[in-house]
Coordinates of C-alpha atoms in Angstrom, one line a residue:
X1 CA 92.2 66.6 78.5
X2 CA 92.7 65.7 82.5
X3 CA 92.5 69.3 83.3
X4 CA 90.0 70.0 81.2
X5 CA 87.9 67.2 82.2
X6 CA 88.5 68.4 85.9
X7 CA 87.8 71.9 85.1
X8 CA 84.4 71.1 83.9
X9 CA 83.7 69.0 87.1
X10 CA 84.5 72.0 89.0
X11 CA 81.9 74.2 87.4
X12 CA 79.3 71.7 87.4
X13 CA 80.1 72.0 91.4
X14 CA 80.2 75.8 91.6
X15 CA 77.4 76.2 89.6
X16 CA 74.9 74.6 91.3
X17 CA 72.4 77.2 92.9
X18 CA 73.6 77.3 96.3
X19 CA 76.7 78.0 95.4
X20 CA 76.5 80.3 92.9
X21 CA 74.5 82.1 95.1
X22 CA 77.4 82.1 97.6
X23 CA 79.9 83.3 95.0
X24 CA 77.5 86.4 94.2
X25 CA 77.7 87.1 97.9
X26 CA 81.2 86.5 98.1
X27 CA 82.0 89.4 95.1
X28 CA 79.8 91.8 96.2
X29 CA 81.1 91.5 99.8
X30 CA 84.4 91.9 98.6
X31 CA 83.8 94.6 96.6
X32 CA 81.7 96.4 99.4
X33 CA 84.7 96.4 102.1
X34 CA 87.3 96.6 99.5
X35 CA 86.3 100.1 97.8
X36 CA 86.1 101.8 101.0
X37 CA 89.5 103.7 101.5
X38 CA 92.6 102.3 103.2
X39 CA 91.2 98.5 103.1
X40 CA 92.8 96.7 100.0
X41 CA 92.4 93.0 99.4
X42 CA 94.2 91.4 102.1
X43 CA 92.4 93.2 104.6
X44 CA 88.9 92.7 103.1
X45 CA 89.9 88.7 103.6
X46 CA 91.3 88.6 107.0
X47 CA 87.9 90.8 107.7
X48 CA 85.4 88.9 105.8
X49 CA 87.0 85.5 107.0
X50 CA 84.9 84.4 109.7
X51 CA 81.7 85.1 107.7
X52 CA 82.6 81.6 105.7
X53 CA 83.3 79.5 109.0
X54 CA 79.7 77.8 109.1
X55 CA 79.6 77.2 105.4
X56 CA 81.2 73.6 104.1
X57 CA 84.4 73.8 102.4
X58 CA 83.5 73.9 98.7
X59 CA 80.9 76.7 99.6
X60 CA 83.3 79.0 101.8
X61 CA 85.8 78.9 99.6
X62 CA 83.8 79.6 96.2
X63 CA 82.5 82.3 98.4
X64 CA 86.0 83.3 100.0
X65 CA 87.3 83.6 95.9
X66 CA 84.1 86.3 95.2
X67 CA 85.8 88.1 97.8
X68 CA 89.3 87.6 96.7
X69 CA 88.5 89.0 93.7
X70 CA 86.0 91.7 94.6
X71 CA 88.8 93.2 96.9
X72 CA 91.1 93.5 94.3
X73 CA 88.5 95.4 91.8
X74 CA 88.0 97.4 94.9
X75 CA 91.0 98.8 95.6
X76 CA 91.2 99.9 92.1
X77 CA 87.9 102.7 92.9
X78 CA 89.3 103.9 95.8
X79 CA 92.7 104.5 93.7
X80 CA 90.7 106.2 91.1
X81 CA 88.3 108.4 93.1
X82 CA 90.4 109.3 95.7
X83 CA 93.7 109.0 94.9
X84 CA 94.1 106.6 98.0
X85 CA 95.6 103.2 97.0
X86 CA 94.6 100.2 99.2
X87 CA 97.6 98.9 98.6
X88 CA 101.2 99.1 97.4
X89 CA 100.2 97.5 93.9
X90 CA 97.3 100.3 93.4
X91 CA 99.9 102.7 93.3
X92 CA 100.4 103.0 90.0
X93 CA 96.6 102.6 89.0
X94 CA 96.1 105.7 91.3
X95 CA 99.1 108.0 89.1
X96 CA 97.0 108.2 86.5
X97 CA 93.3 106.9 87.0
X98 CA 92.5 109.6 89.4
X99 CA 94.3 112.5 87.0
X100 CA 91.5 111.0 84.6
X101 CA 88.6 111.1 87.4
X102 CA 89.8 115.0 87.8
X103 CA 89.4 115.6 84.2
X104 CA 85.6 114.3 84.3
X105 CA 86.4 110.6 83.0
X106 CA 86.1 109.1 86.3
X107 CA 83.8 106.7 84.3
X108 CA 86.2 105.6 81.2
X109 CA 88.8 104.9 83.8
X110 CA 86.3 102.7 86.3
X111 CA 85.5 100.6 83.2
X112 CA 89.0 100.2 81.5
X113 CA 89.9 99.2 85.2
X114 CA 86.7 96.6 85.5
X115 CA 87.4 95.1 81.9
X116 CA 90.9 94.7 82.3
X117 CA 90.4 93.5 85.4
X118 CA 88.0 90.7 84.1
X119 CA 90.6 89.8 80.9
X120 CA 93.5 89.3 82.9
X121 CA 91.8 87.5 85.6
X122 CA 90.0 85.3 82.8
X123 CA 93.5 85.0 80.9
X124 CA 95.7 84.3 84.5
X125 CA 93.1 82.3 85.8
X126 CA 93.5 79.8 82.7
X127 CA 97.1 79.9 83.4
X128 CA 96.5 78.5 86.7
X129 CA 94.3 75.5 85.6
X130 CA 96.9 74.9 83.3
X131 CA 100.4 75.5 85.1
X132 CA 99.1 74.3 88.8
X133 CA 99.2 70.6 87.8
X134 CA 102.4 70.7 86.2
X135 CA 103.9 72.4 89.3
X136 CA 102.4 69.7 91.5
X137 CA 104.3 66.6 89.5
X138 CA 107.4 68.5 89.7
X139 CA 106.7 69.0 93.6
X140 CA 105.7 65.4 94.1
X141 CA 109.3 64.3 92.9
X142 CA 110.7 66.7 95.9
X143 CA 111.8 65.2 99.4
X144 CA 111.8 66.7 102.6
X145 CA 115.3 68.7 102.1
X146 CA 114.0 70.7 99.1
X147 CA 111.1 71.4 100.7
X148 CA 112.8 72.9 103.7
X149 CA 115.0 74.4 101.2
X150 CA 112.1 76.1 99.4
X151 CA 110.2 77.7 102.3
X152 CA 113.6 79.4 103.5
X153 CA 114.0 80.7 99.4
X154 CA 110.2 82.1 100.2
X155 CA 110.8 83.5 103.4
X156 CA 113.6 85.1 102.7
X157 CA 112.9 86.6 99.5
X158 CA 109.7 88.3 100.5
X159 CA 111.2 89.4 103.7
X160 CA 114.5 90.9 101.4
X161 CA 112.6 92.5 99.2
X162 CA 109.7 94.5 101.6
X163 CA 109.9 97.8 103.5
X164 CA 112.4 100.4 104.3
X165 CA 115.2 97.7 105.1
X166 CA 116.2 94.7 105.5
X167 CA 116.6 94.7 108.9
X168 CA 113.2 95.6 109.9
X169 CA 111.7 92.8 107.3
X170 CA 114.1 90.1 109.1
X171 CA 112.9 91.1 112.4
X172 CA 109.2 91.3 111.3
X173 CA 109.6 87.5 110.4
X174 CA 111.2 86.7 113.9
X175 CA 108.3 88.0 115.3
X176 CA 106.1 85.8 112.7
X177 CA 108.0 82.8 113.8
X178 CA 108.3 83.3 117.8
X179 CA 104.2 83.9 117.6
X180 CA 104.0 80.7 115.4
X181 CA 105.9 79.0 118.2
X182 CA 103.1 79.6 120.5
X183 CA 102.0 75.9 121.6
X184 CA 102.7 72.0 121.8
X185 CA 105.7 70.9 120.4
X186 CA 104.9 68.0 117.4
X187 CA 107.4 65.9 118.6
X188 CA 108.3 66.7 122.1
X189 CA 104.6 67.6 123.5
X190 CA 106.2 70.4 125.6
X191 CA 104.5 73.5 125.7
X192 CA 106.4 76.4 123.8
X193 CA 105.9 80.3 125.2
X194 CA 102.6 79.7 126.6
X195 CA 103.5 81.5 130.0
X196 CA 101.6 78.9 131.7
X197 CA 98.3 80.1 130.0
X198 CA 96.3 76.6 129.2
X199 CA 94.4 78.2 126.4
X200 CA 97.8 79.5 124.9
X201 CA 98.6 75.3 124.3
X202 CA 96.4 74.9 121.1
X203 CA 98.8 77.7 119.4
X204 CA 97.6 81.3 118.7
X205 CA 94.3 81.0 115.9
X206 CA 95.8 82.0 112.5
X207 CA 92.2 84.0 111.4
X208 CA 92.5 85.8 115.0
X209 CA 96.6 87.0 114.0
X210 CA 95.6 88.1 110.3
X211 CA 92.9 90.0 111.5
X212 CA 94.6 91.5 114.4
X213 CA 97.6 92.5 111.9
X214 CA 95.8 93.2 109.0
X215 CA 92.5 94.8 110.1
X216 CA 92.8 96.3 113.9
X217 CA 96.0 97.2 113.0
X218 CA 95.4 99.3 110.4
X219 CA 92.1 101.0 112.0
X220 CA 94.1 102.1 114.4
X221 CA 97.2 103.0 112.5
X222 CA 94.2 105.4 110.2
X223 CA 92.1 106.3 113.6
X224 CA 95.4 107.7 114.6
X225 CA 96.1 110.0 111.7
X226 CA 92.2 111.3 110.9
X227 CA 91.9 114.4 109.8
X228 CA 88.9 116.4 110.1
X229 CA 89.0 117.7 106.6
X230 CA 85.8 115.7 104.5
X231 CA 87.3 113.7 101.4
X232 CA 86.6 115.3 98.2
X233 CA 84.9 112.5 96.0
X234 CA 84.5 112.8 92.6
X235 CA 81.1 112.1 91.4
X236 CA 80.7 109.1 89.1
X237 CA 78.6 108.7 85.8
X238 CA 77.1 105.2 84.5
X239 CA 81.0 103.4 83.3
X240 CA 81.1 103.0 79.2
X241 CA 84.0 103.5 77.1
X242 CA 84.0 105.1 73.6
X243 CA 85.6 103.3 70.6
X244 CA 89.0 105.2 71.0
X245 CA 89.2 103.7 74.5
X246 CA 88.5 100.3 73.3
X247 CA 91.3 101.0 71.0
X248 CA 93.9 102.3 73.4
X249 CA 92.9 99.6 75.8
X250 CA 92.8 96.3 74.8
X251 CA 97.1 95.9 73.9
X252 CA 97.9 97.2 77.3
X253 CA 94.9 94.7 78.7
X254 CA 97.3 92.0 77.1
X255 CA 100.7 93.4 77.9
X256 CA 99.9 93.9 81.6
X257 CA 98.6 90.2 82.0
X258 CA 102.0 89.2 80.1
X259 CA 103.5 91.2 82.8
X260 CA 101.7 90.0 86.1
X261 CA 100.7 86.4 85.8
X262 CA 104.9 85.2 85.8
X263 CA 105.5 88.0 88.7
X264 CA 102.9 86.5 90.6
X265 CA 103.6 83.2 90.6
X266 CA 107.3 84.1 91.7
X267 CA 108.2 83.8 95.3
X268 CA 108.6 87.3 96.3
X269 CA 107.5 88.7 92.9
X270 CA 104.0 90.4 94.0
X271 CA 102.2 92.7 91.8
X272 CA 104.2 95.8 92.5
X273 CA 107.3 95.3 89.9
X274 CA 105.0 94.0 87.1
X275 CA 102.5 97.3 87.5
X276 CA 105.5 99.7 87.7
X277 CA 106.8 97.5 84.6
X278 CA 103.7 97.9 82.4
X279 CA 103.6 101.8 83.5
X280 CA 106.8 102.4 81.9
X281 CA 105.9 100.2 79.0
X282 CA 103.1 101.7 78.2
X283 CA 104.4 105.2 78.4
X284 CA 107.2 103.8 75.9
X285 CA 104.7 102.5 73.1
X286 CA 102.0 105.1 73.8
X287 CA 100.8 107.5 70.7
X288 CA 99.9 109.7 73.1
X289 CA 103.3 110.0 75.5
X290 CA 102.5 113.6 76.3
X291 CA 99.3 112.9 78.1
X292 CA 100.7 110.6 81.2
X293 CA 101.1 112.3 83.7
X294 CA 97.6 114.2 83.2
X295 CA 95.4 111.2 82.6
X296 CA 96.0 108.8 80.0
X297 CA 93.8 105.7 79.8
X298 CA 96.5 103.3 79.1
X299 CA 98.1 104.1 82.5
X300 CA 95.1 102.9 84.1
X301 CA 94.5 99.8 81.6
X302 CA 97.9 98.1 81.4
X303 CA 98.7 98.3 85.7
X304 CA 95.5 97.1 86.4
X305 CA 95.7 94.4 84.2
X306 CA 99.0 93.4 85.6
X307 CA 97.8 93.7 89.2
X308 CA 95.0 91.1 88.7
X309 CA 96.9 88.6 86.5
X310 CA 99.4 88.9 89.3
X311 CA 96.8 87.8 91.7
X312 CA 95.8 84.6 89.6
X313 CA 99.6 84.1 89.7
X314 CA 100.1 84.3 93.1
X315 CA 97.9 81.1 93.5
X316 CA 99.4 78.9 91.4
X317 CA 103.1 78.2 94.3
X318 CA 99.8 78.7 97.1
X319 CA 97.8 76.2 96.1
X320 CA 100.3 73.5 94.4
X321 CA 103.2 73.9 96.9
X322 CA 101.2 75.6 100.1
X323 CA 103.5 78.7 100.3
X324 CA 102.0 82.0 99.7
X325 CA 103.9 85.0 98.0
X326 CA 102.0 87.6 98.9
X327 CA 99.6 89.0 102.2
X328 CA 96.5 87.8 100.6
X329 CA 97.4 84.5 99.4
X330 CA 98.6 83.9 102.8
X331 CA 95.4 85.1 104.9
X332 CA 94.1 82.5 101.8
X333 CA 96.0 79.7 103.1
X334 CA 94.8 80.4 106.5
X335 CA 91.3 79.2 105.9
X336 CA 92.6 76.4 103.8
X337 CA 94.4 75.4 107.4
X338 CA 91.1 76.5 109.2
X339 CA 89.7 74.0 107.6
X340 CA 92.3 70.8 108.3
X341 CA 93.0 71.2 104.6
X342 CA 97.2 71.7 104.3
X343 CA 97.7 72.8 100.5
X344 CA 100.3 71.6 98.7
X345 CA 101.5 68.6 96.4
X346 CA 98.5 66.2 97.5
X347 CA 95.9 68.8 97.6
X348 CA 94.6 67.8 93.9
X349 CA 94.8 64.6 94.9
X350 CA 93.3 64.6 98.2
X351 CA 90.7 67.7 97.4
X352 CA 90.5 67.5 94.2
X353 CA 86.6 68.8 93.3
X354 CA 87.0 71.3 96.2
X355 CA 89.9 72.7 94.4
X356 CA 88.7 72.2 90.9
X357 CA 85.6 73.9 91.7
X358 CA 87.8 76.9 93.8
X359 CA 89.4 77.4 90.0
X360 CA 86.2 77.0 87.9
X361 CA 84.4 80.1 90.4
X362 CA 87.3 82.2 89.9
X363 CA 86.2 82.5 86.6
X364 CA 82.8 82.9 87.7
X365 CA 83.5 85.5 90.3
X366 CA 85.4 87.1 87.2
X367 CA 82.1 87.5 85.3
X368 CA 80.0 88.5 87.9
X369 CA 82.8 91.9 89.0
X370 CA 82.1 92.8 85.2
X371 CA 78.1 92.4 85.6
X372 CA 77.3 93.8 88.7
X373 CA 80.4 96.5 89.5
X374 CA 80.2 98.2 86.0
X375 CA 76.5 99.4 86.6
X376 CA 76.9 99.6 90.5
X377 CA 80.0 101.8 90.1
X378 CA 78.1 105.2 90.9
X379 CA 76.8 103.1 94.3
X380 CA 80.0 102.0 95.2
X381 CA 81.1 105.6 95.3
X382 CA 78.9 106.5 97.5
X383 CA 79.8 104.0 99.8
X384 CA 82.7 106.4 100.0
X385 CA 81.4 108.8 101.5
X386 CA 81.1 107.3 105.2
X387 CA 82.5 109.8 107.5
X388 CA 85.8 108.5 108.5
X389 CA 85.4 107.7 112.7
X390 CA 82.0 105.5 111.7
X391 CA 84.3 104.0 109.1
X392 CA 86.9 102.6 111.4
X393 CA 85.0 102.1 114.6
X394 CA 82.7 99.6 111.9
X395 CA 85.8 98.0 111.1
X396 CA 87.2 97.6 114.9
X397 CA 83.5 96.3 115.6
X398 CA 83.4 93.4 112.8
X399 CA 87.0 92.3 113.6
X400 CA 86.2 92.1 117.1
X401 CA 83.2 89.9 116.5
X402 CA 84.8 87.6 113.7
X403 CA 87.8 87.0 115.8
X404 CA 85.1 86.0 118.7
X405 CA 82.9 84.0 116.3
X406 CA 86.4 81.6 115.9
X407 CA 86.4 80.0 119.2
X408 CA 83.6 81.8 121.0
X409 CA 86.1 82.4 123.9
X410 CA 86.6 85.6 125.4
X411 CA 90.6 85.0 126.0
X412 CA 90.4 85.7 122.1
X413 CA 89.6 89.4 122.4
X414 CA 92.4 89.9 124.4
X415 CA 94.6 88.0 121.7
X416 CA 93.1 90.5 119.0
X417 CA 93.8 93.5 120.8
X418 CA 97.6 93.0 121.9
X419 CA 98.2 91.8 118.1
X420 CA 96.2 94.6 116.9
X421 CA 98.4 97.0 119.4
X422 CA 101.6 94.8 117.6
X423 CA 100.3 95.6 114.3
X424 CA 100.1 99.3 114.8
X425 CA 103.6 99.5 116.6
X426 CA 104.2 98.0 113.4
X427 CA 103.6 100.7 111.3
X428 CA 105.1 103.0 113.5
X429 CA 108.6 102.1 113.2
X430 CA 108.2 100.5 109.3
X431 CA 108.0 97.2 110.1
X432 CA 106.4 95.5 107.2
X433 CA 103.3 93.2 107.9
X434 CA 103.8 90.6 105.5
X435 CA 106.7 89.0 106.6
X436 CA 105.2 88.1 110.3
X437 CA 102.3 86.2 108.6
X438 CA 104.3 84.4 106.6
X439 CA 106.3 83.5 109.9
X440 CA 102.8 82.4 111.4
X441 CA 101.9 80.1 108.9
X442 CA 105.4 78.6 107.5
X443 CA 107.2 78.5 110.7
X444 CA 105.4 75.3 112.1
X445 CA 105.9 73.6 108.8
X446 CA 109.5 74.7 108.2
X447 CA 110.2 73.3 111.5
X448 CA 108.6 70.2 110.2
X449 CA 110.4 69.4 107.4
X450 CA 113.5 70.2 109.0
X451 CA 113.0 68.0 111.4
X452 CA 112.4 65.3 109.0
X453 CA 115.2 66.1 107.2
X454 CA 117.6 65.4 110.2
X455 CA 115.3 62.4 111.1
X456 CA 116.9 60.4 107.6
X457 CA 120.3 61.7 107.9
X458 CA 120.7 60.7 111.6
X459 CA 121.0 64.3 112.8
X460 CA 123.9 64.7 110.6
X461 CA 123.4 68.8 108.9
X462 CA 124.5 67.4 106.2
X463 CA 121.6 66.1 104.9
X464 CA 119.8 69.4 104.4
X465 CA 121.9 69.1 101.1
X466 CA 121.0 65.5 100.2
X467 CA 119.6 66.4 96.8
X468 CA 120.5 68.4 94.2
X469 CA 117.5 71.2 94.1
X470 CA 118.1 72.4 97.7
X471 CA 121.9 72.8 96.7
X472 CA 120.6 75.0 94.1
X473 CA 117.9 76.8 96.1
X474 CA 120.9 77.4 99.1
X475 CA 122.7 79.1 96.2
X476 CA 120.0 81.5 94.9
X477 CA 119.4 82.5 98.7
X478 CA 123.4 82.9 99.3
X479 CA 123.2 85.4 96.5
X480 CA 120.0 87.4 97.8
X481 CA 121.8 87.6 101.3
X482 CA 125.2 88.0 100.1
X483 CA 124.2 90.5 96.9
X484 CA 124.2 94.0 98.8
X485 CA 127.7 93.7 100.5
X486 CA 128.9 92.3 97.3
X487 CA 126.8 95.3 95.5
X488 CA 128.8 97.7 98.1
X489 CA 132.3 96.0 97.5
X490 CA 132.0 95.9 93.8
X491 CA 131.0 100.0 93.7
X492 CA 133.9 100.7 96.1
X493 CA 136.7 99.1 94.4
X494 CA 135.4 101.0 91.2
X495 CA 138.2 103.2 89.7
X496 CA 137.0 107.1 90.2
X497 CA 136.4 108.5 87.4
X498 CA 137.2 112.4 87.6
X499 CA 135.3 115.0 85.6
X500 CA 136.8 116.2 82.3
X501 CA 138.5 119.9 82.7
X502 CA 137.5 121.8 78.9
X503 CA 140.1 122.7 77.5
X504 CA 141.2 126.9 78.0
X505 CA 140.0 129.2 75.1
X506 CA 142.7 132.0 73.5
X507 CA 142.1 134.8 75.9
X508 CA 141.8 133.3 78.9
X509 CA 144.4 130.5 78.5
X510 CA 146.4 130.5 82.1
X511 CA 144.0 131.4 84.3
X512 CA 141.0 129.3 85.7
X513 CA 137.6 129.5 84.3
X514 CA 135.3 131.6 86.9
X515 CA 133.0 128.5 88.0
X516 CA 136.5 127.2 89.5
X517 CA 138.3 130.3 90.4
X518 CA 137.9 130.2 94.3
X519 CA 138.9 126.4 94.7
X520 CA 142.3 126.7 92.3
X521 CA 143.0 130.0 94.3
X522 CA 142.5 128.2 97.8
X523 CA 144.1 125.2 96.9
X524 CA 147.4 127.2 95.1
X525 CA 147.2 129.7 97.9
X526 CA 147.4 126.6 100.8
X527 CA 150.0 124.8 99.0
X528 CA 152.8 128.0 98.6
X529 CA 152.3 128.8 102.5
X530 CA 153.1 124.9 102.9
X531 CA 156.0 125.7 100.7
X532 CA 156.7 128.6 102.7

């Protein structure tokens, strides 16, 4: 009844006009920047983030939700129309959703996507309210060592589990933490890789490093691989499903959010595995089988699903324990810390109608991507069709002058484009992106609570196992460092097991079979000269 209670306080806050006015902004913001091609929703935050810095709290972030949502219901149009996920968890929308936008249903698939879109943010979104609180008593009872011991599990799981190896996702998140060290010391007061540059003491602006990464990065990772070809778009009717696709949709609706809100609410989890997951469950319970692979709705309702209730997920460790699990949640928790306002254990406590009423206009941002997107579909196609250079130079332009809107200081600029130049060297060689914000934002604090652990054990190491949880958090990260040589070790000591020889037929019995007569002959003719 406490949540409940809570829950209704927080839409009596969001839905006052002012700020439901904000979270209609906010959704159709997000959905602007996040259909155009390339974006995805973590860039259409770190880009739209400066836009909420004059608002108050509550405001920005009912607004900032909009355009967490609208960026995820974005990314799914570019998937569709142009085979072009934003991101990695779009992937699997794209397989199918765009074979249906060849076959003229580009309209059935934009409205499976929208609805299931809206029932598993409605369903995960519910599952926050209710599982949030729950996770903040647990997290209360936790002392400094577990916490420690928690944002190493996070940081090491995400950084284990993205790009091409492990290597490059380790040394991604050294990079996160060096830049991170940029500053004062909290203890010490000695300034920390600042090169003697005064304006380099405050630290290095999260908002300007997530847009750097995220957004300049990216422009100039695309700028650099233009082509001059146009982009064929697939024109788009008014989206309405018949009553077959009602009837093929709405399990896979509900199997996807089964699939994504638990993923997402993992440390490392992300929306990637549960989409690929309801793919190939999907394809297993379809009626229709022979259609994937040339268009089959399902395909497109069950993964999108999935990716959204993910994204509900991925709030629930961000805002009850302050450590995000995937990029967006963490560009997320850098306006929270823009703001003064550190999320974690007290944050219901201490901001409890600003969060309350963050929940209550996810739900209302939920409603408003079904209202306004499903008839502005055939706009947002055309936004699409924004030759390429303007494209990208618009971006480079709005990051510029949100990153200058921070602080107002030029010394910014130059901050934006050397990260920006980081983020696209980035890309060259592989390095994944989401480990060095993760480094930005959870290095300080990890360096906190360690330092309070040794603080109440005297210095002694010891103490970073003083309580039972972070013994058993040091032994689920043992296993994801240790599991690949072990993996290795295990597959090499295997037994060989040598392929069965059939056995000769009548009338060719003492001589080899054809398929092998050239190796038996070298190997018979090497050994009787060795005789020899």
């Amino acid at each position: 009844m406490d949540v409940f209670s809570s829950l209704m306080d927080g839409f009596a806050t969001a839905l006052t006009p002012m700020n439901f006015l904000y979270a209609v902004i906010g959704v159709v913001l997000g959905t602007a920047v996040g259909v155009l091609p390339g974006l995805g929703p973590a860039m259409t935050v770190a880009l739209l983030l400066p836009v909420t810095y004059a608002l108050e709290p509550t405001s920005a972030f009912i607004m900032f939700a909009g355009i967490y949502y609208g960026g995820m219901y974005g990314g799914s149009t570019t998937s569709i129309l142009l085979n072009t996920p934003g991101e990695s968890s779009s992937v699997v929308t794209a397989i199918e959703g765009n074979k249906m936008a060849k076959a003229g249903r580009a309209a059935q698939a934009l409205a499976t996507a929208a609805i299931g879109s809206f029932v598993a943010g409605t369903i995960g979104t519910t599952l926050l309210a209710v599982c949030a609180p729950i996770v903040v008593k647990f997290a209360i009872s936790l002392g400094a060592p577990s916490y420690f011991a928690i944002m190493i599990l996070a940081l090491l799981a995400v950084t284990a589990v993205l790009g091409s190896s492990r290597l490059r996702g380790f040394a991604s998140l050294g990079l996160g933490l060096a830049i991170g060290l940029v500053g004062l010391d909290s203890v010490t007061g000695q300034a920390r890789l600042t090169f003697g540059v005064p304006l380099l003491v405050d630290g290095l602006d999260i908002v300007v490093v997530a847009v750097a990464i995220f957004a300049v990065g990216e422009a100039l990772w695309v700028a650099a691989h233009l082509r001059r070809t146009p982009m064929h778009i697939i024109p788009v009717g008014q989206p309405w499903m018949g009553k077959e696709d009602w009837k093929r949709s709405w399990k896979p609706w509900l199997r996807g959010t089964a699939f994504g809100f638990p993923f997402g609410a993992l440390p490392a989890g992300g929306a990637e595995i549960p989409t690929f997951l309801s793919y190939v469950t999907e394809k297993r319970l379809s009626k229709h089988p022979e259609e994937f692979g040339k268009g089959a709705i399902e395909g497109v309702a069950g993964p999108e699903a999935a990716n959204n209730a993910a994204a509900a997920g991925t709030l629930t460790p961000m805002l009850a324990l302050g450590l995000p699990t995937n990029a967006t949640a963490a560009v997320m928790l850098a306006a929270f810390t823009q703001y003064g306002i550190q999320p974690g254990p007290q944050l219901f406590e201490s901001q409890g109608p600003l969060v309350w009423a963050l929940i209550a206009s996810l739900f209302i941002g939920n409603l408003l991507l079904l209202i306004i997107n499903l008839p502005l579909a055939p706009l947002w196609a055309k936004l699409l069709q924004i030759p390429r250079p303007y494209l990208y130079a618009g971006i480079l332009f709005f990051a510029t002058l949100g990153a200058y809107s921070v602080n107002l200081q030029a010394f910014d600029l130059v901050l934006l484009l050397a990260l920006g130049a980081l983020g696209f060297m980035m890309r060259r060689y592989g390095l994944p992106v989401l480990p060095l914000i993760l480094g930005v934002i959870l290095g300080p604090r990890l360096e906190k609570q360690l330092r309070q652990t040794l603080q109440l054990s005297a210095g002694d190491p010891a103490g970073l196992f003083g309580e039972p949880i972070a013994v058993g958090i040091y032994v689920i990260v043992a296993i994801i460092l240790l599991w690949p040589l072990l993996f290795k070790l295990i597959r090499r000591n295997r037994p060989a097991v040598l392929p069965a020889v059939p056995p000769a037929t009548p009338d060719t019995a003492g001589q080899p079979e054809a398929g092998h007569l050239s190796h038996f002959g070298t190997r018979d003719h090497t050994e009787s000269k060795e005789q020899s």
